[in-house]
């Protein structure tokens, strides 16, 4: 990795070679953030600030020629870019002047024509490229061959640096701490909306951005916010994604009002056995499908295995990213990495769910692949956490 560059240009160039790409046109928020080392213009963090078009940052990357790369910035980004570079962070050449998707792509095309040849194969992110911007690109660079770039970019992000792993560790620990804080504060009679608000405030107090809270109460399996209220003796699942410095902490922990009875202890114990079994084989070099093989063996031996749902997926800047290990999970996508070896630095979320007559019972854990095993992040509070009052 070149000094000051937040990603490995050698790894990216190899991935682009494999995909048949000469030049990248990056337009997704998450890949812009990754390639620029965490930068994203604050004015468009939540909503479009203007309303006539969406905010479209564009990064043009030329394989093997980093010096030819350029970042196409909104006309309002000058101060943000100035602050970023004055703090010593790397940025490619910056072209200001866009306010709309069409203007942004027109500027990108102008730069592209100055650095690419007519035979260049252009990598695009089809799902993250607005139709009007795509029209500009195809009209003005129609002789180029367009190639989908989602896979090489997510494979680049899949192996985390030591600094990224530390942020993910912090994100995980802060989410779990926020859940325990929430359990300590909630009482019977409070609604799911109020409980989620507790969780939101707890994550915000830990310097996180609250992204979502999936909460169930009692015997209901409904995880959306509502006015349903916690009753005495209810079980509660807290599943939350909290963003810390651009990376996701995504875990699930269980709580119960009062003391858990023997059945509840057994049910969560069964889930934990599956979770632990799935972890055992994790190490660099293991085919990703090995995680599922271990989990499926544990499910086959579990009393409630046929009712349980198990899934393992990569995570980082995005909650579900490479390595992609299944095509039959709750979010359908190709199992592109199921038969590929895991690499040290990959981060995998492991989750087992049991929709039961006693309620929605689930554990979700975060594991980082190491050379000879794994390391779990935020691995506390995995039993029944007690709600008092």
Short mmCIF file of N, CA and C in Angstrom, two decimals, residues 36-191:
data_model
loop_
_atom_site.label_atom_id
_atom_site.label_comp_id
_atom_site.label_asym_id
_atom_site.label_seq_id
_atom_site.Cartn_x
_atom_site.Cartn_y
_atom_site.Cartn_z
N UNK A 36 -11.71 6.76 -0.31
CA UNK A 36 -11.21 8.06 0.17
C UNK A 36 -10.91 8.04 1.67
N UNK A 37 -10.80 6.84 2.23
CA UNK A 37 -10.38 6.72 3.62
C UNK A 37 -11.36 7.24 4.64
N UNK A 38 -12.66 7.15 4.32
CA UNK A 38 -13.69 7.58 5.28
C UNK A 38 -14.34 8.90 4.94
N UNK A 39 -13.90 9.56 3.90
CA UNK A 39 -14.47 10.86 3.56
C UNK A 39 -15.85 10.73 2.93
N UNK A 40 -16.74 11.60 3.34
CA UNK A 40 -18.04 11.75 2.69
C UNK A 40 -18.58 13.10 3.10
N UNK A 41 -19.09 13.86 2.14
CA UNK A 41 -19.51 15.22 2.43
C UNK A 41 -20.69 15.25 3.41
N UNK A 42 -20.51 15.96 4.52
CA UNK A 42 -21.47 15.94 5.62
C UNK A 42 -22.85 16.47 5.24
N UNK A 43 -22.93 17.35 4.27
CA UNK A 43 -24.21 17.99 3.95
C UNK A 43 -25.22 17.00 3.39
N UNK A 44 -24.73 15.87 2.88
CA UNK A 44 -25.62 14.89 2.26
C UNK A 44 -25.61 13.56 3.01
N UNK A 45 -25.33 13.61 4.30
CA UNK A 45 -25.29 12.38 5.10
C UNK A 45 -26.66 11.71 5.18
N UNK A 46 -27.72 12.51 5.25
CA UNK A 46 -29.04 11.94 5.52
C UNK A 46 -30.02 12.07 4.36
N UNK A 47 -30.11 13.26 3.78
CA UNK A 47 -31.08 13.51 2.72
C UNK A 47 -30.42 14.34 1.63
N UNK A 48 -31.08 14.39 0.49
CA UNK A 48 -30.61 15.27 -0.58
C UNK A 48 -30.88 16.72 -0.18
N UNK A 49 -29.87 17.54 -0.24
CA UNK A 49 -30.00 18.90 0.27
C UNK A 49 -30.66 19.86 -0.72
N UNK A 50 -30.67 19.51 -1.99
CA UNK A 50 -31.19 20.43 -3.00
C UNK A 50 -32.58 19.99 -3.46
N UNK A 51 -32.75 18.75 -3.83
CA UNK A 51 -34.09 18.26 -4.15
C UNK A 51 -34.38 18.06 -5.63
N UNK A 52 -33.60 18.67 -6.53
CA UNK A 52 -33.86 18.49 -7.96
C UNK A 52 -33.10 17.28 -8.52
N UNK A 53 -32.13 16.79 -7.77
CA UNK A 53 -31.34 15.65 -8.19
C UNK A 53 -30.62 15.10 -6.98
N UNK A 54 -30.17 13.87 -7.05
CA UNK A 54 -29.46 13.30 -5.91
C UNK A 54 -28.00 13.73 -5.93
N UNK A 55 -27.37 13.68 -4.79
CA UNK A 55 -25.94 13.95 -4.66
C UNK A 55 -25.18 12.77 -5.26
N UNK A 56 -24.29 13.04 -6.19
CA UNK A 56 -23.54 11.97 -6.84
C UNK A 56 -22.04 12.27 -6.83
N UNK A 57 -21.33 11.80 -5.79
CA UNK A 57 -19.88 11.88 -5.85
C UNK A 57 -19.38 10.83 -6.83
N UNK A 58 -18.33 11.13 -7.57
CA UNK A 58 -17.79 10.18 -8.54
C UNK A 58 -16.28 10.12 -8.38
N UNK A 59 -15.77 8.90 -8.32
CA UNK A 59 -14.32 8.71 -8.29
C UNK A 59 -13.91 7.97 -9.55
N UNK A 60 -13.01 8.58 -10.32
CA UNK A 60 -12.45 7.94 -11.51
C UNK A 60 -11.09 7.37 -11.12
N UNK A 61 -10.94 6.08 -11.26
CA UNK A 61 -9.68 5.41 -10.91
C UNK A 61 -9.13 4.69 -12.13
N UNK A 62 -7.88 4.97 -12.47
CA UNK A 62 -7.23 4.36 -13.62
C UNK A 62 -6.28 3.28 -13.12
N UNK A 63 -6.51 2.06 -13.56
CA UNK A 63 -5.68 0.93 -13.12
C UNK A 63 -4.21 1.18 -13.44
N UNK A 64 -3.37 1.02 -12.43
CA UNK A 64 -1.93 1.16 -12.64
C UNK A 64 -1.44 2.58 -12.78
N UNK A 65 -2.33 3.56 -12.64
CA UNK A 65 -1.94 4.97 -12.80
C UNK A 65 -2.73 5.83 -11.81
N UNK A 66 -2.43 5.65 -10.54
CA UNK A 66 -3.17 6.36 -9.50
C UNK A 66 -3.15 7.87 -9.71
N UNK A 67 -2.05 8.37 -10.26
CA UNK A 67 -1.90 9.82 -10.46
C UNK A 67 -2.92 10.37 -11.46
N UNK A 68 -3.55 9.50 -12.23
CA UNK A 68 -4.56 9.94 -13.20
C UNK A 68 -5.98 9.92 -12.62
N UNK A 69 -6.10 9.50 -11.39
CA UNK A 69 -7.41 9.42 -10.76
C UNK A 69 -7.92 10.81 -10.41
N UNK A 70 -9.25 10.90 -10.25
CA UNK A 70 -9.86 12.19 -9.89
C UNK A 70 -11.15 11.95 -9.12
N UNK A 71 -11.44 12.88 -8.23
CA UNK A 71 -12.68 12.85 -7.48
C UNK A 71 -13.55 14.01 -7.95
N UNK A 72 -14.77 13.71 -8.41
CA UNK A 72 -15.70 14.73 -8.88
C UNK A 72 -16.59 15.13 -7.70
N UNK A 73 -16.45 16.36 -7.27
CA UNK A 73 -17.09 16.82 -6.04
C UNK A 73 -18.22 17.81 -6.33
N UNK A 74 -19.19 17.83 -5.44
CA UNK A 74 -20.25 18.83 -5.48
C UNK A 74 -19.64 20.22 -5.28
N UNK A 75 -20.27 21.21 -5.85
CA UNK A 75 -19.72 22.57 -5.75
C UNK A 75 -19.68 23.06 -4.30
N UNK A 76 -20.48 22.43 -3.41
CA UNK A 76 -20.48 22.84 -2.00
C UNK A 76 -19.44 22.13 -1.15
N UNK A 77 -18.62 21.30 -1.76
CA UNK A 77 -17.68 20.47 -0.99
C UNK A 77 -16.32 21.11 -0.74
N UNK A 78 -16.09 22.32 -1.21
CA UNK A 78 -14.74 22.88 -1.13
C UNK A 78 -14.20 22.90 0.29
N UNK A 79 -15.01 23.34 1.24
CA UNK A 79 -14.54 23.42 2.62
C UNK A 79 -14.25 22.04 3.19
N UNK A 80 -15.12 21.06 2.89
CA UNK A 80 -14.90 19.70 3.39
C UNK A 80 -13.61 19.11 2.85
N UNK A 81 -13.37 19.30 1.55
CA UNK A 81 -12.15 18.78 0.94
C UNK A 81 -10.93 19.49 1.51
N UNK A 82 -11.03 20.80 1.70
CA UNK A 82 -9.91 21.56 2.26
C UNK A 82 -9.57 21.06 3.66
N UNK A 83 -10.60 20.81 4.47
CA UNK A 83 -10.35 20.30 5.81
C UNK A 83 -9.70 18.92 5.76
N UNK A 84 -10.17 18.10 4.85
CA UNK A 84 -9.64 16.73 4.74
C UNK A 84 -8.16 16.74 4.36
N UNK A 85 -7.81 17.51 3.37
CA UNK A 85 -6.42 17.54 2.91
C UNK A 85 -5.51 18.25 3.90
N UNK A 86 -6.02 19.28 4.56
CA UNK A 86 -5.19 19.98 5.54
C UNK A 86 -4.90 19.13 6.76
N UNK A 87 -5.75 18.12 7.00
CA UNK A 87 -5.51 17.17 8.10
C UNK A 87 -4.54 16.07 7.70
N UNK A 88 -4.06 16.11 6.46
CA UNK A 88 -3.06 15.14 6.02
C UNK A 88 -3.60 13.91 5.34
N UNK A 89 -4.91 13.86 5.09
CA UNK A 89 -5.48 12.70 4.42
C UNK A 89 -5.27 12.80 2.91
N UNK A 90 -5.10 11.63 2.28
CA UNK A 90 -4.91 11.59 0.84
C UNK A 90 -6.22 11.87 0.11
N UNK A 91 -6.12 12.63 -0.97
CA UNK A 91 -7.22 12.81 -1.91
C UNK A 91 -6.61 12.83 -3.30
N UNK A 92 -7.29 12.25 -4.29
CA UNK A 92 -6.82 12.41 -5.66
C UNK A 92 -7.09 13.85 -6.12
N UNK A 93 -6.77 14.14 -7.36
CA UNK A 93 -7.13 15.45 -7.91
C UNK A 93 -8.64 15.64 -7.77
N UNK A 94 -9.05 16.83 -7.35
CA UNK A 94 -10.47 17.09 -7.11
C UNK A 94 -11.00 18.05 -8.16
N UNK A 95 -12.12 17.69 -8.77
CA UNK A 95 -12.80 18.53 -9.74
C UNK A 95 -14.13 18.97 -9.12
N UNK A 96 -14.27 20.26 -8.86
CA UNK A 96 -15.50 20.78 -8.28
C UNK A 96 -16.45 21.25 -9.39
N UNK A 97 -17.74 21.38 -9.03
CA UNK A 97 -18.65 22.03 -9.96
C UNK A 97 -19.96 21.35 -10.18
N UNK A 98 -20.18 20.14 -9.62
CA UNK A 98 -21.45 19.47 -9.89
C UNK A 98 -22.50 19.83 -8.85
N UNK A 99 -23.75 19.90 -9.30
CA UNK A 99 -24.89 20.03 -8.40
C UNK A 99 -25.91 18.93 -8.66
N UNK A 100 -25.84 18.32 -9.84
CA UNK A 100 -26.79 17.28 -10.21
C UNK A 100 -26.03 16.04 -10.68
N UNK A 101 -26.75 14.94 -10.84
CA UNK A 101 -26.13 13.71 -11.33
C UNK A 101 -25.57 13.88 -12.74
N UNK A 102 -26.30 14.62 -13.58
CA UNK A 102 -25.85 14.83 -14.96
C UNK A 102 -24.57 15.66 -14.99
N UNK A 103 -24.53 16.72 -14.19
CA UNK A 103 -23.31 17.55 -14.14
C UNK A 103 -22.13 16.75 -13.61
N UNK A 104 -22.36 15.94 -12.58
CA UNK A 104 -21.27 15.14 -12.02
C UNK A 104 -20.70 14.18 -13.06
N UNK A 105 -21.57 13.50 -13.79
CA UNK A 105 -21.08 12.54 -14.77
C UNK A 105 -20.44 13.24 -15.97
N UNK A 106 -20.95 14.39 -16.33
CA UNK A 106 -20.32 15.14 -17.43
C UNK A 106 -18.88 15.50 -17.09
N UNK A 107 -18.65 15.91 -15.85
CA UNK A 107 -17.29 16.23 -15.41
C UNK A 107 -16.43 14.97 -15.36
N UNK A 108 -17.04 13.85 -14.91
CA UNK A 108 -16.29 12.59 -14.89
C UNK A 108 -15.90 12.15 -16.29
N UNK A 109 -16.83 12.29 -17.23
CA UNK A 109 -16.56 11.90 -18.62
C UNK A 109 -15.44 12.76 -19.20
N UNK A 110 -15.47 14.05 -18.90
CA UNK A 110 -14.42 14.95 -19.39
C UNK A 110 -13.06 14.48 -18.90
N UNK A 111 -12.99 14.13 -17.62
CA UNK A 111 -11.72 13.64 -17.09
C UNK A 111 -11.37 12.28 -17.69
N UNK A 112 -12.37 11.42 -17.84
CA UNK A 112 -12.15 10.09 -18.37
C UNK A 112 -11.55 10.15 -19.77
N UNK A 113 -12.06 11.05 -20.59
CA UNK A 113 -11.54 11.18 -21.95
C UNK A 113 -10.09 11.60 -21.98
N UNK A 114 -9.66 12.30 -20.92
CA UNK A 114 -8.27 12.78 -20.89
C UNK A 114 -7.29 11.71 -20.41
N UNK A 115 -7.81 10.63 -19.81
CA UNK A 115 -6.90 9.62 -19.23
C UNK A 115 -7.10 8.22 -19.82
N UNK A 116 -8.15 8.00 -20.58
CA UNK A 116 -8.45 6.65 -21.08
C UNK A 116 -8.36 6.62 -22.60
N UNK A 117 -8.25 5.42 -23.13
CA UNK A 117 -8.22 5.23 -24.57
C UNK A 117 -9.57 4.70 -25.05
N UNK A 118 -9.75 4.68 -26.34
CA UNK A 118 -11.01 4.21 -26.91
C UNK A 118 -11.23 2.72 -26.65
N UNK A 119 -10.16 1.99 -26.30
CA UNK A 119 -10.29 0.55 -26.05
C UNK A 119 -10.48 0.24 -24.57
N UNK A 120 -10.52 1.27 -23.76
CA UNK A 120 -10.61 1.04 -22.31
C UNK A 120 -11.91 0.34 -21.93
N UNK A 121 -11.80 -0.60 -21.02
CA UNK A 121 -12.96 -1.28 -20.46
C UNK A 121 -13.31 -0.57 -19.15
N UNK A 122 -14.53 -0.07 -19.07
CA UNK A 122 -14.91 0.82 -17.98
C UNK A 122 -15.76 0.07 -16.96
N UNK A 123 -15.31 0.07 -15.73
CA UNK A 123 -16.05 -0.57 -14.66
C UNK A 123 -17.05 0.40 -14.04
N UNK A 124 -18.32 -0.02 -13.94
CA UNK A 124 -19.36 0.82 -13.35
C UNK A 124 -20.09 0.02 -12.27
N UNK A 125 -20.76 0.74 -11.39
CA UNK A 125 -21.61 0.11 -10.37
C UNK A 125 -23.06 0.29 -10.81
N UNK A 126 -23.57 -0.67 -11.56
CA UNK A 126 -24.86 -0.52 -12.19
C UNK A 126 -26.00 -0.22 -11.23
N UNK A 127 -25.98 -0.82 -10.05
CA UNK A 127 -27.06 -0.61 -9.09
C UNK A 127 -26.95 0.73 -8.37
N UNK A 128 -25.83 1.41 -8.52
CA UNK A 128 -25.60 2.67 -7.82
C UNK A 128 -25.29 3.80 -8.80
N UNK A 129 -25.78 3.64 -10.03
CA UNK A 129 -25.56 4.64 -11.07
C UNK A 129 -26.91 5.14 -11.56
N UNK A 130 -27.27 6.40 -11.26
CA UNK A 130 -28.57 6.92 -11.71
C UNK A 130 -28.72 6.84 -13.23
N UNK A 131 -29.94 6.66 -13.68
CA UNK A 131 -30.19 6.45 -15.11
C UNK A 131 -29.73 7.64 -15.94
N UNK A 132 -29.97 8.88 -15.45
CA UNK A 132 -29.58 10.03 -16.27
C UNK A 132 -28.06 10.17 -16.35
N UNK A 133 -27.36 9.80 -15.27
CA UNK A 133 -25.90 9.84 -15.31
C UNK A 133 -25.36 8.74 -16.22
N UNK A 134 -26.01 7.57 -16.19
CA UNK A 134 -25.60 6.48 -17.08
C UNK A 134 -25.78 6.87 -18.54
N UNK A 135 -26.85 7.60 -18.84
CA UNK A 135 -27.06 8.07 -20.22
C UNK A 135 -25.92 8.96 -20.68
N UNK A 136 -25.46 9.85 -19.80
CA UNK A 136 -24.35 10.75 -20.14
C UNK A 136 -23.10 9.94 -20.42
N UNK A 137 -22.84 8.96 -19.57
CA UNK A 137 -21.64 8.14 -19.72
C UNK A 137 -21.67 7.37 -21.03
N UNK A 138 -22.79 6.77 -21.35
CA UNK A 138 -22.87 5.96 -22.56
C UNK A 138 -22.86 6.81 -23.83
N UNK A 139 -23.47 7.99 -23.74
CA UNK A 139 -23.50 8.88 -24.90
C UNK A 139 -22.11 9.42 -25.22
N UNK A 140 -21.40 9.82 -24.20
CA UNK A 140 -20.12 10.49 -24.41
C UNK A 140 -18.92 9.54 -24.41
N UNK A 141 -19.13 8.30 -24.00
CA UNK A 141 -18.04 7.34 -24.01
C UNK A 141 -18.56 6.00 -24.52
N UNK A 142 -19.42 6.08 -25.51
CA UNK A 142 -20.11 4.90 -25.99
C UNK A 142 -19.22 3.84 -26.61
N UNK A 143 -17.99 4.20 -26.99
CA UNK A 143 -17.10 3.22 -27.59
C UNK A 143 -16.46 2.32 -26.54
N UNK A 144 -16.58 2.69 -25.29
CA UNK A 144 -16.00 1.87 -24.23
C UNK A 144 -16.86 0.65 -23.95
N UNK A 145 -16.26 -0.39 -23.39
CA UNK A 145 -17.00 -1.58 -22.98
C UNK A 145 -17.24 -1.51 -21.49
N UNK A 146 -18.51 -1.57 -21.08
CA UNK A 146 -18.86 -1.39 -19.68
C UNK A 146 -18.90 -2.74 -18.97
N UNK A 147 -18.30 -2.80 -17.78
CA UNK A 147 -18.19 -4.02 -17.00
C UNK A 147 -18.70 -3.73 -15.59
N UNK A 148 -19.48 -4.64 -15.02
CA UNK A 148 -19.95 -4.47 -13.66
C UNK A 148 -18.78 -4.58 -12.68
N UNK A 149 -18.65 -3.58 -11.80
CA UNK A 149 -17.50 -3.49 -10.90
C UNK A 149 -17.83 -3.79 -9.44
N UNK A 150 -19.06 -4.22 -9.16
CA UNK A 150 -19.43 -4.45 -7.77
C UNK A 150 -18.52 -5.48 -7.09
N UNK A 151 -18.27 -6.62 -7.76
CA UNK A 151 -17.51 -7.68 -7.12
C UNK A 151 -16.06 -7.30 -6.83
N UNK A 152 -15.29 -6.76 -7.78
CA UNK A 152 -13.92 -6.40 -7.41
C UNK A 152 -13.85 -5.37 -6.29
N UNK A 153 -14.81 -4.45 -6.25
CA UNK A 153 -14.78 -3.44 -5.20
C UNK A 153 -15.13 -4.03 -3.84
N UNK A 154 -16.10 -4.95 -3.79
CA UNK A 154 -16.42 -5.52 -2.48
C UNK A 154 -15.36 -6.53 -2.05
N UNK A 155 -14.70 -7.19 -2.99
CA UNK A 155 -13.59 -8.07 -2.62
C UNK A 155 -12.42 -7.26 -2.10
N UNK A 156 -12.23 -6.04 -2.61
CA UNK A 156 -11.21 -5.16 -2.07
C UNK A 156 -11.50 -4.82 -0.62
N UNK A 157 -12.78 -4.52 -0.32
CA UNK A 157 -13.17 -4.14 1.05
C UNK A 157 -13.19 -5.33 2.00
N UNK A 158 -13.26 -6.56 1.47
CA UNK A 158 -13.50 -7.73 2.32
C UNK A 158 -12.39 -7.97 3.32
N UNK A 159 -11.14 -7.73 2.95
CA UNK A 159 -10.01 -7.96 3.85
C UNK A 159 -9.68 -6.64 4.54
N UNK A 160 -9.93 -6.60 5.83
CA UNK A 160 -9.77 -5.36 6.59
C UNK A 160 -8.33 -5.18 7.07
N UNK A 161 -7.92 -3.93 7.16
CA UNK A 161 -6.62 -3.61 7.76
C UNK A 161 -6.73 -3.68 9.28
N UNK A 162 -5.59 -3.62 9.95
CA UNK A 162 -5.59 -3.63 11.42
C UNK A 162 -6.40 -2.45 11.96
N UNK A 163 -6.29 -1.30 11.30
CA UNK A 163 -7.04 -0.12 11.76
C UNK A 163 -8.54 -0.32 11.58
N UNK A 164 -8.95 -0.91 10.46
CA UNK A 164 -10.37 -1.18 10.25
C UNK A 164 -10.90 -2.18 11.28
N UNK A 165 -10.11 -3.21 11.57
CA UNK A 165 -10.53 -4.21 12.55
C UNK A 165 -10.72 -3.58 13.92
N UNK A 166 -9.87 -2.65 14.27
CA UNK A 166 -10.00 -2.00 15.57
C UNK A 166 -11.28 -1.16 15.63
N UNK A 167 -11.62 -0.50 14.53
CA UNK A 167 -12.87 0.26 14.50
C UNK A 167 -14.06 -0.67 14.60
N UNK A 168 -14.02 -1.80 13.91
CA UNK A 168 -15.11 -2.77 13.98
C UNK A 168 -15.24 -3.37 15.38
N UNK A 169 -14.10 -3.58 16.05
CA UNK A 169 -14.15 -4.05 17.43
C UNK A 169 -14.87 -3.02 18.31
N UNK A 170 -14.48 -1.77 18.15
CA UNK A 170 -15.11 -0.70 18.93
C UNK A 170 -16.60 -0.60 18.63
N UNK A 171 -16.94 -0.69 17.34
CA UNK A 171 -18.35 -0.60 16.95
C UNK A 171 -19.16 -1.70 17.62
N UNK A 172 -18.63 -2.91 17.62
CA UNK A 172 -19.33 -4.05 18.21
C UNK A 172 -19.48 -3.88 19.72
N UNK A 173 -18.41 -3.50 20.38
CA UNK A 173 -18.46 -3.35 21.83
C UNK A 173 -19.39 -2.22 22.24
N UNK A 174 -19.43 -1.15 21.46
CA UNK A 174 -20.29 -0.03 21.80
C UNK A 174 -21.77 -0.37 21.58
N UNK A 175 -22.06 -1.18 20.57
CA UNK A 175 -23.45 -1.60 20.37
C UNK A 175 -23.91 -2.46 21.54
N UNK A 176 -23.08 -3.43 21.95
CA UNK A 176 -23.47 -4.29 23.07
C UNK A 176 -23.60 -3.48 24.35
N UNK A 177 -22.68 -2.57 24.59
CA UNK A 177 -22.78 -1.72 25.78
C UNK A 177 -24.07 -0.89 25.76
N UNK A 178 -24.46 -0.45 24.58
CA UNK A 178 -25.71 0.33 24.44
C UNK A 178 -26.91 -0.54 24.75
N UNK A 179 -26.86 -1.81 24.35
CA UNK A 179 -27.96 -2.73 24.65
C UNK A 179 -28.08 -2.97 26.15
N UNK A 180 -26.95 -3.16 26.82
CA UNK A 180 -26.98 -3.37 28.27
C UNK A 180 -27.49 -2.12 28.97
N UNK A 181 -27.08 -0.97 28.50
CA UNK A 181 -27.58 0.30 29.03
C UNK A 181 -29.10 0.37 28.88
N UNK A 182 -29.59 -0.07 27.73
CA UNK A 182 -31.03 -0.06 27.47
C UNK A 182 -31.77 -1.02 28.40
N UNK A 183 -31.23 -2.23 28.56
CA UNK A 183 -31.84 -3.21 29.45
C UNK A 183 -31.93 -2.66 30.88
N UNK A 184 -30.91 -1.93 31.29
CA UNK A 184 -30.89 -1.37 32.64
C UNK A 184 -31.94 -0.29 32.85
N UNK A 185 -32.38 0.34 31.75
CA UNK A 185 -33.30 1.48 31.87
C UNK A 185 -34.77 1.12 31.64
N UNK A 186 -35.03 0.12 30.81
CA UNK A 186 -36.42 -0.13 30.44
C UNK A 186 -37.18 -0.84 31.55
N UNK A 187 -38.49 -0.67 31.55
CA UNK A 187 -39.36 -1.24 32.55
C UNK A 187 -40.66 -1.71 31.89
N UNK A 188 -41.38 -2.64 32.51
CA UNK A 188 -42.69 -3.04 31.99
C UNK A 188 -43.59 -1.83 31.78
N UNK A 189 -44.36 -1.88 30.71
CA UNK A 189 -45.24 -0.77 30.37
C UNK A 189 -44.69 0.12 29.29
N UNK A 190 -43.37 0.04 29.03
CA UNK A 190 -42.78 0.87 27.98
C UNK A 190 -43.04 0.23 26.61
N UNK A 191 -43.22 1.08 25.61
CA UNK A 191 -43.50 0.60 24.26
C UNK A 191 -42.19 0.27 23.53
#
